[in-house]
Each structure stands twice: as structure tokens, then as C-alpha cells.
């Protein structure tokens, strides 16, 4: 798997006239190598792959990284990098422009005797299409999240705080095998549910509240992501109306997922339904995003993106309505684009759940 990724990268390097690529961001480096640690580097030339780490990770790298020569370096890294550049006669070295700080870039530029060329998202683009192994891992990651939702529905009671609910959800999912959260869980109730990224607070959950739960886990290096909005007690008519509009928009977009549709058009399907219902001004974010080794990655599914969906992409479908001083609703599934349509990873029910 990793040797195939390296060969794919080399084709792009050849097209761009690069002699080598330096990867030091944890996500891209590990995606290309299989390493599970951090604070390491990899350099890929047209005929050599070198994994570079220090004494803390040398043994681990030797065990996990099979398609690279593992080398141990002594600080400063800049001096070691310059030796590699000279050893392999590297004239143009691609780097992750979204990883290197301005300070570090200047340090490399001063110490390394080659031209530094920004990669412009090369690895991120490669990561868009998931292989079968990645897809299976992501199914398992989402299965943990679905089981977490099933558990938390039995746990939630009026009088609990949002923080209590979030902690219980995290603890339960970790017991199921999650190594962490995809992002800090969003647990927002009552009027706070109008906050699209409302983190859990000490607010008490009360009867008559919307409760939005947006969460996911990391499992074997890959993320899951889902959102469900429920009601504590009985919803009023406006709550039912808003929920049903969001559900209609979410399901319409879902049914349109297939190879060849643009991210812009997919977003428009859901956005038009919400706008026609009179709530367009309350849907301010994009319909979704790619998911993989991080919870937000390419492609971006929004009204600015003309990218075309392809088989193997994993995206979210998560329209919402957020009304200040009233509350909000978001419903989110995580979806695989297949050869002829889609597969929904998230299995949790989407009809309005009222906890009494």
C-alpha cells in the first residue's frame, strides 16, 4: 500500500520537476509511511525513500516503516537535511507549505543548498481517494460512534450538564476501542444549539431543549464524524418544522451523491430546500467536507467548490438551521462515494428522537 503511494507521488514529482519531497507534518508523513508516531521526517526522491527520526522513535520506526530506509539524526535537523540534499544531489525540494512556519521556512532556506518548492496540497489531494483498507477502518470508526450514540440516548436525563454528557460519550467510545476524538465533541442544548460549534459547558439540559451532538472518534489513524439533534421532552411546532426542513435537505443531498456531481451542486440541493422553506439566512456553512486521517480534509463540499466527486471519496452531508436565541438543528451522515452511488457509514436513526 505505501509503496504504491510512493510511486504515485513520484509521478507527480516528475510532472512538477521535483527531485525530492520533504514530509514532516504528522498526517501526510504517516499517510505515506505507515508510521504511527510524531516529530519525524521523510524524504522521498525518485529512487529512494528515507525515514528520519531521533532516538526516541528509531525502534518504533524500524518496526512500522517497511518501505523506507530508517535513519537517526542528531539536532539540528537543518544540518542533517542539507547532508541528505547533497548526498542525493537534490536541486528542487518540495515542502508542505501548510506545515512549515515562516520561521522554519527561513531556517531551511538559509541552511539547505537547494531550491524549496511548495507542494500546493499534493499529498492532501492523494488522500482524497481511499483504498479498501482505509474504507474498512473508517467503517469501524463510524461503528464506534454509532454505538456511542445508542449508549448516550440511554444515559441522557434532564438535569445533567452538557459536560457530563460529553464526558460519558467520550469514555464509552474509548472503551470500544477509540484512541481519541476526531475533534472536541459538540454538545449544545437549548438556545446554545444555535451555535454550530457549541462545545460542552456546565449548562443544564432541560425539558423542551434541542440537544445537538456532533462527534466522532479516531480509530487506527482514521476519523469518523456524525451529528444528531434530539429533543428533551416534547418539541413545539416550530422545533418540529425546523427539524423536518433540515432532514428533508439532508436526505435530498444524500440521494444525489454519486461520481460526477460537483460539490457545488450537491451543496445547492440542500441549500435550495432550506432557502425555499424561509431559513436560508440561518444556514451559513457548507454542506460538508472530506473525512479521513483528519476530520476536515478534501474535498470541501460547499458553495465555493467546483470539485467533482469521485469513487473512493468519503464526505459528510450536514445541513443545518441555527436561529439565535431559539436553537438549532444539524443532521450529519458520513458517506462513501461508490462507483455508482454512495454508501452511508453512519447507521444511527435520523427521525426526530424525543427523550422523555
GROMACS .gro file of C-alpha atoms in nm:
model
  356
    1UNK     CA    1   0.000   0.000   0.000
    2UNK     CA    2   0.272   0.250   0.097
    3UNK     CA    3   0.498   0.157  -0.194
    4UNK     CA    4   0.205   0.225  -0.428
    5UNK     CA    5   0.151   0.566  -0.267
    6UNK     CA    6   0.520   0.645  -0.308
    7UNK     CA    7   0.509   0.554  -0.676
    8UNK     CA    8   0.200   0.771  -0.728
    9UNK     CA    9   0.376   1.061  -0.560
   10UNK     CA   10   0.683   1.012  -0.780
   11UNK     CA   11   0.471   1.053  -1.091
   12UNK     CA   12   0.350   1.387  -0.960
   13UNK     CA   13   0.708   1.482  -0.868
   14UNK     CA   14   0.819   1.408  -1.223
   15UNK     CA   15   0.538   1.622  -1.364
   16UNK     CA   16   0.641   1.912  -1.140
   17UNK     CA   17   1.013   1.879  -1.189
   18UNK     CA   18   1.086   1.794  -0.825
   19UNK     CA   19   1.392   1.594  -0.728
   20UNK     CA   20   1.257   1.510  -0.382
   21UNK     CA   21   0.978   1.579  -0.133
   22UNK     CA   22   1.017   1.653   0.238
   23UNK     CA   23   0.726   1.550   0.462
   24UNK     CA   24   0.720   1.647   0.827
   25UNK     CA   25   0.354   1.707   0.907
   26UNK     CA   26   0.234   1.408   1.108
   27UNK     CA   27  -0.070   1.341   0.889
   28UNK     CA   28   0.097   1.337   0.548
   29UNK     CA   29   0.419   1.172   0.665
   30UNK     CA   30   0.231   0.890   0.836
   31UNK     CA   31  -0.008   0.851   0.543
   32UNK     CA   32   0.290   0.795   0.315
   33UNK     CA   33   0.489   0.571   0.551
   34UNK     CA   34   0.266   0.385   0.800
   35UNK     CA   35   0.443   0.541   1.098
   36UNK     CA   36   0.215   0.598   1.398
   37UNK     CA   37   0.433   0.841   1.593
   38UNK     CA   38   0.519   1.208   1.554
   39UNK     CA   39   0.810   1.453   1.532
   40UNK     CA   40   0.979   1.273   1.243
   41UNK     CA   41   1.051   1.336   0.875
   42UNK     CA   42   1.055   1.155   0.546
   43UNK     CA   43   1.234   1.241   0.223
   44UNK     CA   44   1.122   1.077  -0.099
   45UNK     CA   45   1.344   1.104  -0.406
   46UNK     CA   46   1.284   0.949  -0.746
   47UNK     CA   47   1.458   0.627  -0.640
   48UNK     CA   48   1.492   0.639  -0.262
   49UNK     CA   49   1.262   0.676   0.042
   50UNK     CA   50   1.427   0.777   0.369
   51UNK     CA   51   1.255   0.795   0.706
   52UNK     CA   52   1.433   1.026   0.951
   53UNK     CA   53   1.375   1.029   1.325
   54UNK     CA   54   1.561   1.064   1.653
   55UNK     CA   55   1.649   0.815   1.927
   56UNK     CA   56   1.300   0.832   2.081
   57UNK     CA   57   1.139   0.677   1.774
   58UNK     CA   58   1.412   0.478   1.599
   59UNK     CA   59   1.296   0.138   1.723
   60UNK     CA   60   0.932   0.218   1.655
   61UNK     CA   61   1.010   0.340   1.304
   62UNK     CA   62   1.211   0.025   1.229
   63UNK     CA   63   0.907  -0.183   1.327
   64UNK     CA   64   0.639   0.021   1.148
   65UNK     CA   65   0.804   0.167   0.838
   66UNK     CA   66   0.879  -0.102   0.580
   67UNK     CA   67   0.928   0.082   0.252
   68UNK     CA   68   1.189   0.330   0.372
   69UNK     CA   69   1.548   0.333   0.490
   70UNK     CA   70   1.533   0.449   0.854
   71UNK     CA   71   1.800   0.697   0.958
   72UNK     CA   72   1.856   0.852   1.300
   73UNK     CA   73   1.959   1.216   1.316
   74UNK     CA   74   2.109   1.450   1.571
   75UNK     CA   75   1.981   1.805   1.602
   76UNK     CA   76   1.978   2.049   1.436
   77UNK     CA   77   1.767   1.890   1.166
   78UNK     CA   78   1.858   2.161   0.914
   79UNK     CA   79   2.220   2.042   0.904
   80UNK     CA   80   2.112   1.679   0.861
   81UNK     CA   81   1.872   1.780   0.584
   82UNK     CA   82   2.150   1.961   0.399
   83UNK     CA   83   2.362   1.644   0.408
   84UNK     CA   84   2.076   1.448   0.251
   85UNK     CA   85   2.030   1.716  -0.014
   86UNK     CA   86   2.398   1.695  -0.107
   87UNK     CA   87   2.408   1.314  -0.090
   88UNK     CA   88   2.127   1.279  -0.343
   89UNK     CA   89   2.210   1.590  -0.546
   90UNK     CA   90   1.867   1.741  -0.477
   91UNK     CA   91   1.816   2.068  -0.660
   92UNK     CA   92   1.441   2.116  -0.610
   93UNK     CA   93   1.283   2.000  -0.283
   94UNK     CA   94   0.907   2.005  -0.237
   95UNK     CA   95   0.777   2.101   0.108
   96UNK     CA   96   0.439   2.125   0.282
   97UNK     CA   97   0.359   2.494   0.271
   98UNK     CA   98   0.073   2.448   0.517
   99UNK     CA   99   0.301   2.280   0.772
  100UNK     CA  100   0.620   2.484   0.774
  101UNK     CA  101   0.607   2.806   0.971
  102UNK     CA  102   0.758   3.118   0.819
  103UNK     CA  103   1.039   3.096   1.075
  104UNK     CA  104   1.117   2.734   0.990
  105UNK     CA  105   1.100   2.801   0.617
  106UNK     CA  106   1.358   3.075   0.652
  107UNK     CA  107   1.575   2.846   0.862
  108UNK     CA  108   1.565   2.576   0.591
  109UNK     CA  109   1.624   2.829   0.316
  110UNK     CA  110   1.936   2.955   0.488
  111UNK     CA  111   2.080   2.613   0.578
  112UNK     CA  112   1.987   2.390   0.282
  113UNK     CA  113   2.161   2.418  -0.053
  114UNK     CA  114   1.864   2.363  -0.283
  115UNK     CA  115   1.551   2.537  -0.402
  116UNK     CA  116   1.242   2.492  -0.182
  117UNK     CA  117   0.920   2.443  -0.381
  118UNK     CA  118   0.572   2.443  -0.216
  119UNK     CA  119   0.379   2.122  -0.281
  120UNK     CA  120   0.045   2.303  -0.309
  121UNK     CA  121  -0.156   2.025  -0.146
  122UNK     CA  122  -0.018   1.730  -0.345
  123UNK     CA  123  -0.044   1.479  -0.059
  124UNK     CA  124  -0.381   1.613   0.055
  125UNK     CA  125  -0.513   1.551  -0.296
  126UNK     CA  126  -0.378   1.195  -0.295
  127UNK     CA  127  -0.552   1.137   0.037
  128UNK     CA  128  -0.893   1.218  -0.112
  129UNK     CA  129  -0.937   0.870  -0.264
  130UNK     CA  130  -0.949   0.597  -0.001
  131UNK     CA  131  -0.836   0.241  -0.065
  132UNK     CA  132  -1.030  -0.062   0.059
  133UNK     CA  133  -0.823  -0.091   0.376
  134UNK     CA  134  -0.886   0.274   0.465
  135UNK     CA  135  -1.257   0.234   0.393
  136UNK     CA  136  -1.284  -0.068   0.623
  137UNK     CA  137  -1.108   0.118   0.904
  138UNK     CA  138  -1.343   0.414   0.860
  139UNK     CA  139  -1.646   0.186   0.876
  140UNK     CA  140  -1.518   0.060   1.211
  141UNK     CA  141  -1.453   0.414   1.334
  142UNK     CA  142  -1.809   0.511   1.249
  143UNK     CA  143  -1.947   0.196   1.406
  144UNK     CA  144  -1.792   0.305   1.736
  145UNK     CA  145  -1.959   0.645   1.700
  146UNK     CA  146  -2.296   0.485   1.624
  147UNK     CA  147  -2.267   0.265   1.933
  148UNK     CA  148  -2.173   0.575   2.131
  149UNK     CA  149  -2.491   0.749   2.019
  150UNK     CA  150  -2.703   0.447   2.107
  151UNK     CA  151  -2.546   0.443   2.454
  152UNK     CA  152  -2.578   0.815   2.521
  153UNK     CA  153  -2.951   0.812   2.441
  154UNK     CA  154  -2.997   0.580   2.738
  155UNK     CA  155  -2.776   0.798   2.959
  156UNK     CA  156  -2.917   1.147   2.900
  157UNK     CA  157  -3.157   1.282   3.160
  158UNK     CA  158  -3.289   1.633   3.226
  159UNK     CA  159  -3.075   1.800   3.491
  160UNK     CA  160  -2.745   1.671   3.352
  161UNK     CA  161  -2.492   1.918   3.221
  162UNK     CA  162  -2.368   1.920   2.865
  163UNK     CA  163  -2.021   1.843   3.000
  164UNK     CA  164  -2.142   1.531   3.182
  165UNK     CA  165  -2.299   1.406   2.861
  166UNK     CA  166  -1.987   1.475   2.656
  167UNK     CA  167  -1.757   1.302   2.905
  168UNK     CA  168  -1.977   0.994   2.922
  169UNK     CA  169  -1.991   0.974   2.544
  170UNK     CA  170  -1.612   1.000   2.513
  171UNK     CA  171  -1.544   0.747   2.786
  172UNK     CA  172  -1.782   0.493   2.635
  173UNK     CA  173  -1.637   0.525   2.284
  174UNK     CA  174  -1.283   0.491   2.418
  175UNK     CA  175  -1.389   0.167   2.590
  176UNK     CA  176  -1.500   0.043   2.248
  177UNK     CA  177  -1.152   0.097   2.104
  178UNK     CA  178  -1.130   0.462   2.003
  179UNK     CA  179  -0.783   0.607   2.055
  180UNK     CA  180  -0.920   0.960   2.074
  181UNK     CA  181  -1.181   1.201   1.947
  182UNK     CA  182  -1.185   1.331   1.591
  183UNK     CA  183  -1.243   1.675   1.746
  184UNK     CA  184  -1.375   1.807   2.081
  185UNK     CA  185  -1.736   1.687   2.089
  186UNK     CA  186  -2.006   1.945   2.027
  187UNK     CA  187  -2.277   1.915   2.293
  188UNK     CA  188  -2.510   2.214   2.270
  189UNK     CA  189  -2.856   2.236   2.424
  190UNK     CA  190  -3.144   2.482   2.432
  191UNK     CA  191  -3.064   2.821   2.282
  192UNK     CA  192  -2.698   2.712   2.266
  193UNK     CA  193  -2.788   2.463   1.993
  194UNK     CA  194  -2.789   2.761   1.755
  195UNK     CA  195  -2.408   2.759   1.790
  196UNK     CA  196  -2.279   2.533   1.509
  197UNK     CA  197  -1.962   2.461   1.712
  198UNK     CA  198  -2.103   2.489   2.063
  199UNK     CA  199  -1.863   2.299   2.288
  200UNK     CA  200  -1.998   2.135   2.604
  201UNK     CA  201  -2.045   2.365   2.903
  202UNK     CA  202  -2.193   2.344   3.252
  203UNK     CA  203  -2.534   2.435   3.111
  204UNK     CA  204  -2.803   2.203   3.243
  205UNK     CA  205  -3.009   2.015   2.984
  206UNK     CA  206  -3.379   2.084   3.040
  207UNK     CA  207  -3.715   1.968   2.910
  208UNK     CA  208  -3.803   2.147   2.589
  209UNK     CA  209  -3.441   2.174   2.475
  210UNK     CA  210  -3.293   2.082   2.143
  211UNK     CA  211  -2.971   1.889   2.209
  212UNK     CA  212  -2.719   1.874   1.926
  213UNK     CA  213  -2.447   1.608   1.945
  214UNK     CA  214  -2.170   1.633   1.687
  215UNK     CA  215  -1.885   1.391   1.750
  216UNK     CA  216  -1.651   1.130   1.609
  217UNK     CA  217  -1.357   0.912   1.704
  218UNK     CA  218  -1.012   0.826   1.582
  219UNK     CA  219  -0.964   0.455   1.521
  220UNK     CA  220  -0.641   0.316   1.375
  221UNK     CA  221  -0.548   0.662   1.249
  222UNK     CA  222  -0.879   0.745   1.077
  223UNK     CA  223  -1.172   0.962   1.181
  224UNK     CA  224  -1.546   0.929   1.197
  225UNK     CA  225  -1.795   1.216   1.216
  226UNK     CA  226  -2.168   1.238   1.275
  227UNK     CA  227  -2.433   1.475   1.410
  228UNK     CA  228  -2.774   1.406   1.553
  229UNK     CA  229  -3.012   1.658   1.709
  230UNK     CA  230  -3.265   1.530   1.959
  231UNK     CA  231  -3.527   1.689   2.185
  232UNK     CA  232  -3.552   1.659   2.560
  233UNK     CA  233  -3.920   1.616   2.635
  234UNK     CA  234  -4.176   1.739   2.382
  235UNK     CA  235  -4.090   1.965   2.088
  236UNK     CA  236  -4.308   2.259   1.993
  237UNK     CA  237  -4.436   2.306   1.639
  238UNK     CA  238  -4.153   2.535   1.530
  239UNK     CA  239  -3.896   2.283   1.651
  240UNK     CA  240  -4.068   2.010   1.450
  241UNK     CA  241  -4.080   2.233   1.142
  242UNK     CA  242  -3.710   2.322   1.156
  243UNK     CA  243  -3.610   1.962   1.216
  244UNK     CA  244  -3.812   1.836   0.922
  245UNK     CA  245  -3.671   2.101   0.686
  246UNK     CA  246  -3.314   2.003   0.778
  247UNK     CA  247  -3.395   1.633   0.744
  248UNK     CA  248  -3.552   1.689   0.401
  249UNK     CA  249  -3.247   1.883   0.285
  250UNK     CA  250  -3.007   1.626   0.426
  251UNK     CA  251  -3.178   1.331   0.262
  252UNK     CA  252  -3.218   1.509  -0.073
  253UNK     CA  253  -2.846   1.580  -0.087
  254UNK     CA  254  -2.769   1.225   0.022
  255UNK     CA  255  -2.972   1.074  -0.260
  256UNK     CA  256  -2.782   1.289  -0.511
  257UNK     CA  257  -2.436   1.166  -0.408
  258UNK     CA  258  -2.265   0.989  -0.698
  259UNK     CA  259  -1.948   1.013  -0.904
  260UNK     CA  260  -1.956   1.311  -1.139
  261UNK     CA  261  -2.165   1.552  -0.934
  262UNK     CA  262  -1.989   1.870  -0.829
  263UNK     CA  263  -1.953   1.968  -0.465
  264UNK     CA  264  -2.119   2.299  -0.555
  265UNK     CA  265  -2.427   2.127  -0.698
  266UNK     CA  266  -2.457   1.892  -0.401
  267UNK     CA  267  -2.447   2.186  -0.161
  268UNK     CA  268  -2.706   2.368  -0.372
  269UNK     CA  269  -2.956   2.084  -0.348
  270UNK     CA  270  -2.971   2.111   0.030
  271UNK     CA  271  -2.934   2.489   0.039
  272UNK     CA  272  -3.226   2.545  -0.201
  273UNK     CA  273  -3.459   2.337   0.016
  274UNK     CA  274  -3.366   2.531   0.329
  275UNK     CA  275  -3.392   2.864   0.145
  276UNK     CA  276  -3.732   2.781  -0.005
  277UNK     CA  277  -3.858   2.699   0.346
  278UNK     CA  278  -3.761   3.050   0.456
  279UNK     CA  279  -3.450   2.962   0.658
  280UNK     CA  280  -3.171   3.029   0.410
  281UNK     CA  281  -3.013   3.303   0.622
  282UNK     CA  282  -2.974   3.053   0.908
  283UNK     CA  283  -2.762   2.804   0.710
  284UNK     CA  284  -2.423   2.971   0.699
  285UNK     CA  285  -2.174   2.690   0.649
  286UNK     CA  286  -2.106   2.446   0.368
  287UNK     CA  287  -2.291   2.119   0.327
  288UNK     CA  288  -1.992   1.904   0.419
  289UNK     CA  289  -1.628   1.810   0.383
  290UNK     CA  290  -1.399   1.518   0.325
  291UNK     CA  291  -1.302   1.291   0.615
  292UNK     CA  292  -1.003   1.063   0.652
  293UNK     CA  293  -0.686   1.090   0.856
  294UNK     CA  294  -0.820   1.422   0.982
  295UNK     CA  295  -1.182   1.512   1.027
  296UNK     CA  296  -1.177   1.803   0.781
  297UNK     CA  297  -0.993   1.731   0.459
  298UNK     CA  298  -1.051   1.749   0.085
  299UNK     CA  299  -1.289   1.768  -0.086
  300UNK     CA  300  -1.476   2.066   0.056
  301UNK     CA  301  -1.847   2.028  -0.019
  302UNK     CA  302  -1.972   2.385  -0.027
  303UNK     CA  303  -2.100   2.668  -0.246
  304UNK     CA  304  -1.747   2.773  -0.343
  305UNK     CA  305  -1.617   2.432  -0.455
  306UNK     CA  306  -1.645   2.307  -0.813
  307UNK     CA  307  -1.457   1.985  -0.736
  308UNK     CA  308  -1.617   1.671  -0.878
  309UNK     CA  309  -1.693   1.372  -0.657
  310UNK     CA  310  -1.504   1.052  -0.741
  311UNK     CA  311  -1.534   0.692  -0.621
  312UNK     CA  312  -1.338   0.640  -0.301
  313UNK     CA  313  -1.402   0.985  -0.157
  314UNK     CA  314  -1.552   0.996   0.191
  315UNK     CA  315  -1.759   1.307   0.265
  316UNK     CA  316  -2.013   1.439   0.511
  317UNK     CA  317  -2.365   1.565   0.442
  318UNK     CA  318  -2.458   1.803   0.725
  319UNK     CA  319  -2.701   2.086   0.657
  320UNK     CA  320  -2.829   2.288   0.949
  321UNK     CA  321  -3.054   2.570   1.062
  322UNK     CA  322  -2.934   2.788   1.351
  323UNK     CA  323  -3.167   3.057   1.489
  324UNK     CA  324  -3.013   3.284   1.754
  325UNK     CA  325  -3.195   3.287   2.089
  326UNK     CA  326  -3.409   2.993   1.979
  327UNK     CA  327  -3.195   2.693   1.891
  328UNK     CA  328  -3.068   2.491   1.601
  329UNK     CA  329  -3.068   2.159   1.421
  330UNK     CA  330  -2.795   1.977   1.230
  331UNK     CA  331  -2.810   1.623   1.092
  332UNK     CA  332  -2.491   1.467   0.957
  333UNK     CA  333  -2.401   1.140   0.791
  334UNK     CA  334  -2.060   1.023   0.674
  335UNK     CA  335  -2.074   0.881   0.322
  336UNK     CA  336  -1.854   0.686   0.083
  337UNK     CA  337  -1.882   0.774  -0.286
  338UNK     CA  338  -1.902   0.441  -0.468
  339UNK     CA  339  -1.871   0.353  -0.836
  340UNK     CA  340  -2.243   0.401  -0.895
  341UNK     CA  341  -2.370   0.598  -0.596
  342UNK     CA  342  -2.297   0.600  -0.227
  343UNK     CA  343  -2.271   0.403   0.096
  344UNK     CA  344  -2.372   0.561   0.426
  345UNK     CA  345  -2.133   0.465   0.705
  346UNK     CA  346  -2.345   0.618   0.982
  347UNK     CA  347  -2.635   0.392   1.077
  348UNK     CA  348  -2.797   0.589   1.362
  349UNK     CA  349  -3.164   0.682   1.310
  350UNK     CA  350  -3.249   1.026   1.178
  351UNK     CA  351  -3.615   1.060   1.269
  352UNK     CA  352  -3.669   1.311   1.550
  353UNK     CA  353  -3.592   1.142   1.881
  354UNK     CA  354  -3.766   1.282   2.189
  355UNK     CA  355  -3.628   1.169   2.525
  356UNK     CA  356  -3.893   1.169   2.795
   0.00000   0.00000   0.00000
